[in-house]
mmCIF file of C-alpha atoms in Angstrom:
data_model
loop_
_atom_site.group_PDB
_atom_site.id
_atom_site.type_symbol
_atom_site.label_atom_id
_atom_site.label_comp_id
_atom_site.label_asym_id
_atom_site.label_seq_id
_atom_site.Cartn_x
_atom_site.Cartn_y
_atom_site.Cartn_z
ATOM 1 C CA UNK A 1 195.131 -59.268 -130.586
ATOM 2 C CA UNK A 2 192.480 -60.307 -128.203
ATOM 3 C CA UNK A 3 194.114 -62.061 -125.155
ATOM 4 C CA UNK A 4 195.882 -59.816 -122.739
ATOM 5 C CA UNK A 5 198.662 -61.457 -120.423
ATOM 6 C CA UNK A 6 198.431 -59.761 -117.080
ATOM 7 C CA UNK A 7 201.662 -60.661 -115.721
ATOM 8 C CA UNK A 8 202.471 -59.441 -112.213
ATOM 9 C CA UNK A 9 205.130 -57.113 -112.855
ATOM 10 C CA UNK A 10 206.426 -54.244 -110.747
ATOM 11 C CA UNK A 11 208.700 -52.595 -113.378
ATOM 12 C CA UNK A 12 208.138 -51.512 -116.838
ATOM 13 C CA UNK A 13 208.952 -53.936 -119.926
ATOM 14 C CA UNK A 14 209.263 -51.039 -122.310
ATOM 15 C CA UNK A 15 210.084 -47.229 -122.243
ATOM 16 C CA UNK A 16 209.305 -44.728 -125.022
ATOM 17 C CA UNK A 17 211.056 -41.654 -125.459
ATOM 18 C CA UNK A 18 208.273 -39.130 -126.026
ATOM 19 C CA UNK A 19 209.724 -35.894 -125.960
ATOM 20 C CA UNK A 20 206.686 -34.037 -127.444
ATOM 21 C CA UNK A 21 204.187 -35.755 -125.260
ATOM 22 C CA UNK A 22 202.562 -37.082 -128.328
ATOM 23 C CA UNK A 23 199.616 -39.060 -126.982
ATOM 24 C CA UNK A 24 195.856 -38.736 -126.644
ATOM 25 C CA UNK A 25 193.613 -39.647 -123.952
ATOM 26 C CA UNK A 26 190.564 -41.761 -124.743
ATOM 27 C CA UNK A 27 187.664 -40.747 -122.377
ATOM 28 C CA UNK A 28 185.438 -43.608 -123.387
ATOM 29 C CA UNK A 29 187.929 -46.299 -122.473
ATOM 30 C CA UNK A 30 189.916 -44.417 -119.964
ATOM 31 C CA UNK A 31 193.164 -45.410 -121.730
ATOM 32 C CA UNK A 32 195.970 -43.329 -123.368
ATOM 33 C CA UNK A 33 197.128 -43.880 -127.060
ATOM 34 C CA UNK A 34 200.658 -42.897 -128.015
ATOM 35 C CA UNK A 35 202.153 -41.463 -131.064
ATOM 36 C CA UNK A 36 203.698 -43.844 -133.602
ATOM 37 C CA UNK A 37 206.391 -46.399 -132.919
ATOM 38 C CA UNK A 38 208.142 -49.227 -134.710
ATOM 39 C CA UNK A 39 207.427 -52.334 -132.623
ATOM 40 C CA UNK A 40 207.541 -55.850 -134.132
ATOM 41 C CA UNK A 41 204.406 -58.007 -134.094
ATOM 42 C CA UNK A 42 206.343 -60.603 -132.054
ATOM 43 C CA UNK A 43 207.380 -57.960 -129.548
ATOM 44 C CA UNK A 44 203.719 -56.524 -129.443
ATOM 45 C CA UNK A 45 202.502 -59.919 -128.341
ATOM 46 C CA UNK A 46 205.272 -60.090 -125.733
ATOM 47 C CA UNK A 47 204.433 -56.703 -124.407
ATOM 48 C CA UNK A 48 200.528 -57.034 -124.062
ATOM 49 C CA UNK A 49 199.621 -56.830 -120.522
ATOM 50 C CA UNK A 50 203.165 -55.366 -119.485
ATOM 51 C CA UNK A 51 203.921 -51.851 -118.465
ATOM 52 C CA UNK A 52 205.194 -49.022 -120.471
ATOM 53 C CA UNK A 53 206.697 -45.794 -119.376
ATOM 54 C CA UNK A 54 206.958 -42.545 -121.412
ATOM 55 C CA UNK A 55 210.055 -40.496 -120.757
ATOM 56 C CA UNK A 56 211.584 -37.256 -122.454
ATOM 57 C CA UNK A 57 215.185 -38.314 -122.386
ATOM 58 C CA UNK A 58 217.098 -41.531 -121.615
ATOM 59 C CA UNK A 59 218.256 -40.110 -118.272
ATOM 60 C CA UNK A 60 214.975 -38.276 -117.043
ATOM 61 C CA UNK A 61 212.459 -40.014 -114.895
ATOM 62 C CA UNK A 62 209.305 -41.349 -116.597
ATOM 63 C CA UNK A 63 206.392 -38.627 -116.658
ATOM 64 C CA UNK A 64 203.809 -41.432 -117.150
ATOM 65 C CA UNK A 65 203.094 -44.843 -117.779
ATOM 66 C CA UNK A 66 200.643 -47.880 -117.530
ATOM 67 C CA UNK A 67 199.649 -51.517 -118.434
ATOM 68 C CA UNK A 68 199.589 -52.025 -122.320
ATOM 69 C CA UNK A 69 196.044 -53.141 -123.296
ATOM 70 C CA UNK A 70 196.634 -53.138 -127.119
ATOM 71 C CA UNK A 71 198.226 -51.867 -130.313
ATOM 72 C CA UNK A 72 196.775 -49.711 -133.028
ATOM 73 C CA UNK A 73 198.263 -49.709 -136.497
ATOM 74 C CA UNK A 74 199.389 -46.343 -137.678
ATOM 75 C CA UNK A 75 198.167 -44.782 -140.839
ATOM 76 C CA UNK A 76 201.473 -43.029 -141.179
ATOM 77 C CA UNK A 77 203.341 -44.045 -144.369
ATOM 78 C CA UNK A 78 206.922 -44.969 -143.396
ATOM 79 C CA UNK A 79 209.541 -47.471 -144.319
ATOM 80 C CA UNK A 80 208.985 -49.444 -141.132
ATOM 81 C CA UNK A 81 205.276 -50.606 -140.027
ATOM 82 C CA UNK A 82 204.449 -48.451 -137.061
ATOM 83 C CA UNK A 83 201.834 -48.976 -134.270
ATOM 84 C CA UNK A 84 200.307 -46.772 -131.406
ATOM 85 C CA UNK A 85 200.526 -48.189 -128.047
ATOM 86 C CA UNK A 86 197.401 -48.240 -125.884
ATOM 87 C CA UNK A 87 197.594 -48.325 -122.197
ATOM 88 C CA UNK A 88 195.534 -48.213 -118.986
ATOM 89 C CA UNK A 89 197.280 -45.360 -116.881
ATOM 90 C CA UNK A 90 199.027 -46.229 -113.767
ATOM 91 C CA UNK A 91 200.155 -43.187 -111.641
ATOM 92 C CA UNK A 92 202.745 -45.180 -109.648
ATOM 93 C CA UNK A 93 205.023 -45.174 -112.685
ATOM 94 C CA UNK A 94 205.493 -41.690 -112.855
ATOM 95 C CA UNK A 95 209.085 -41.010 -111.706
ATOM 96 C CA UNK A 96 210.227 -44.488 -112.611
ATOM 97 C CA UNK A 97 213.897 -44.489 -113.596
ATOM 98 C CA UNK A 98 214.186 -48.300 -114.723
ATOM 99 C CA UNK A 99 214.987 -46.889 -118.320
ATOM 100 C CA UNK A 100 217.594 -44.374 -117.285
ATOM 101 C CA UNK A 101 220.875 -45.230 -119.122
ATOM 102 C CA UNK A 102 219.691 -48.653 -119.758
ATOM 103 C CA UNK A 103 221.581 -50.654 -122.446
ATOM 104 C CA UNK A 104 218.329 -51.392 -124.300
ATOM 105 C CA UNK A 105 218.143 -47.971 -125.911
ATOM 106 C CA UNK A 106 219.160 -48.422 -129.598
ATOM 107 C CA UNK A 107 221.352 -45.884 -131.554
ATOM 108 C CA UNK A 108 218.968 -43.250 -132.960
ATOM 109 C CA UNK A 109 216.080 -45.239 -131.640
ATOM 110 C CA UNK A 110 213.540 -44.014 -128.923
ATOM 111 C CA UNK A 111 212.315 -47.225 -127.772
ATOM 112 C CA UNK A 112 214.047 -49.169 -124.849
ATOM 113 C CA UNK A 113 213.222 -52.773 -124.193
ATOM 114 C CA UNK A 114 213.725 -53.229 -120.470
ATOM 115 C CA UNK A 115 213.885 -57.175 -120.300
#
C-alpha cells in the first residue's frame, strides 16, 4: 500500500487491546510495529493515515498510539490472515479513552473500530 491518506483527525479510528505490550520500536524509521492482528484488506486501506491506540483493557486509558503508516503481513500461520500495524508515535494519544466501553469491541476480539 503506497499512498497514505492523512486525514485531519483528533481521535483514534482503531484501538488494539495489547495487554502484553507486544510491539517493537524501529529506530531506523522512528515507528512502532505491533504484534499480529486480524484486520481485513479493505479495513487496512481505510485505516491508513488514521490514528491507533494501544490499551491493556477495554476500560483502561490508552498507553500509547500514533498515526498508522502501514501494515506488514504476519508470518504466523493462523486460520485468519494477520498483519502487524506500523505507526508513527504521537505522545498526545497516551491517556486517550475513546475506546473505553465502546460498542466496537467484538466478543472475544481485541480490536475495536471507533468509527
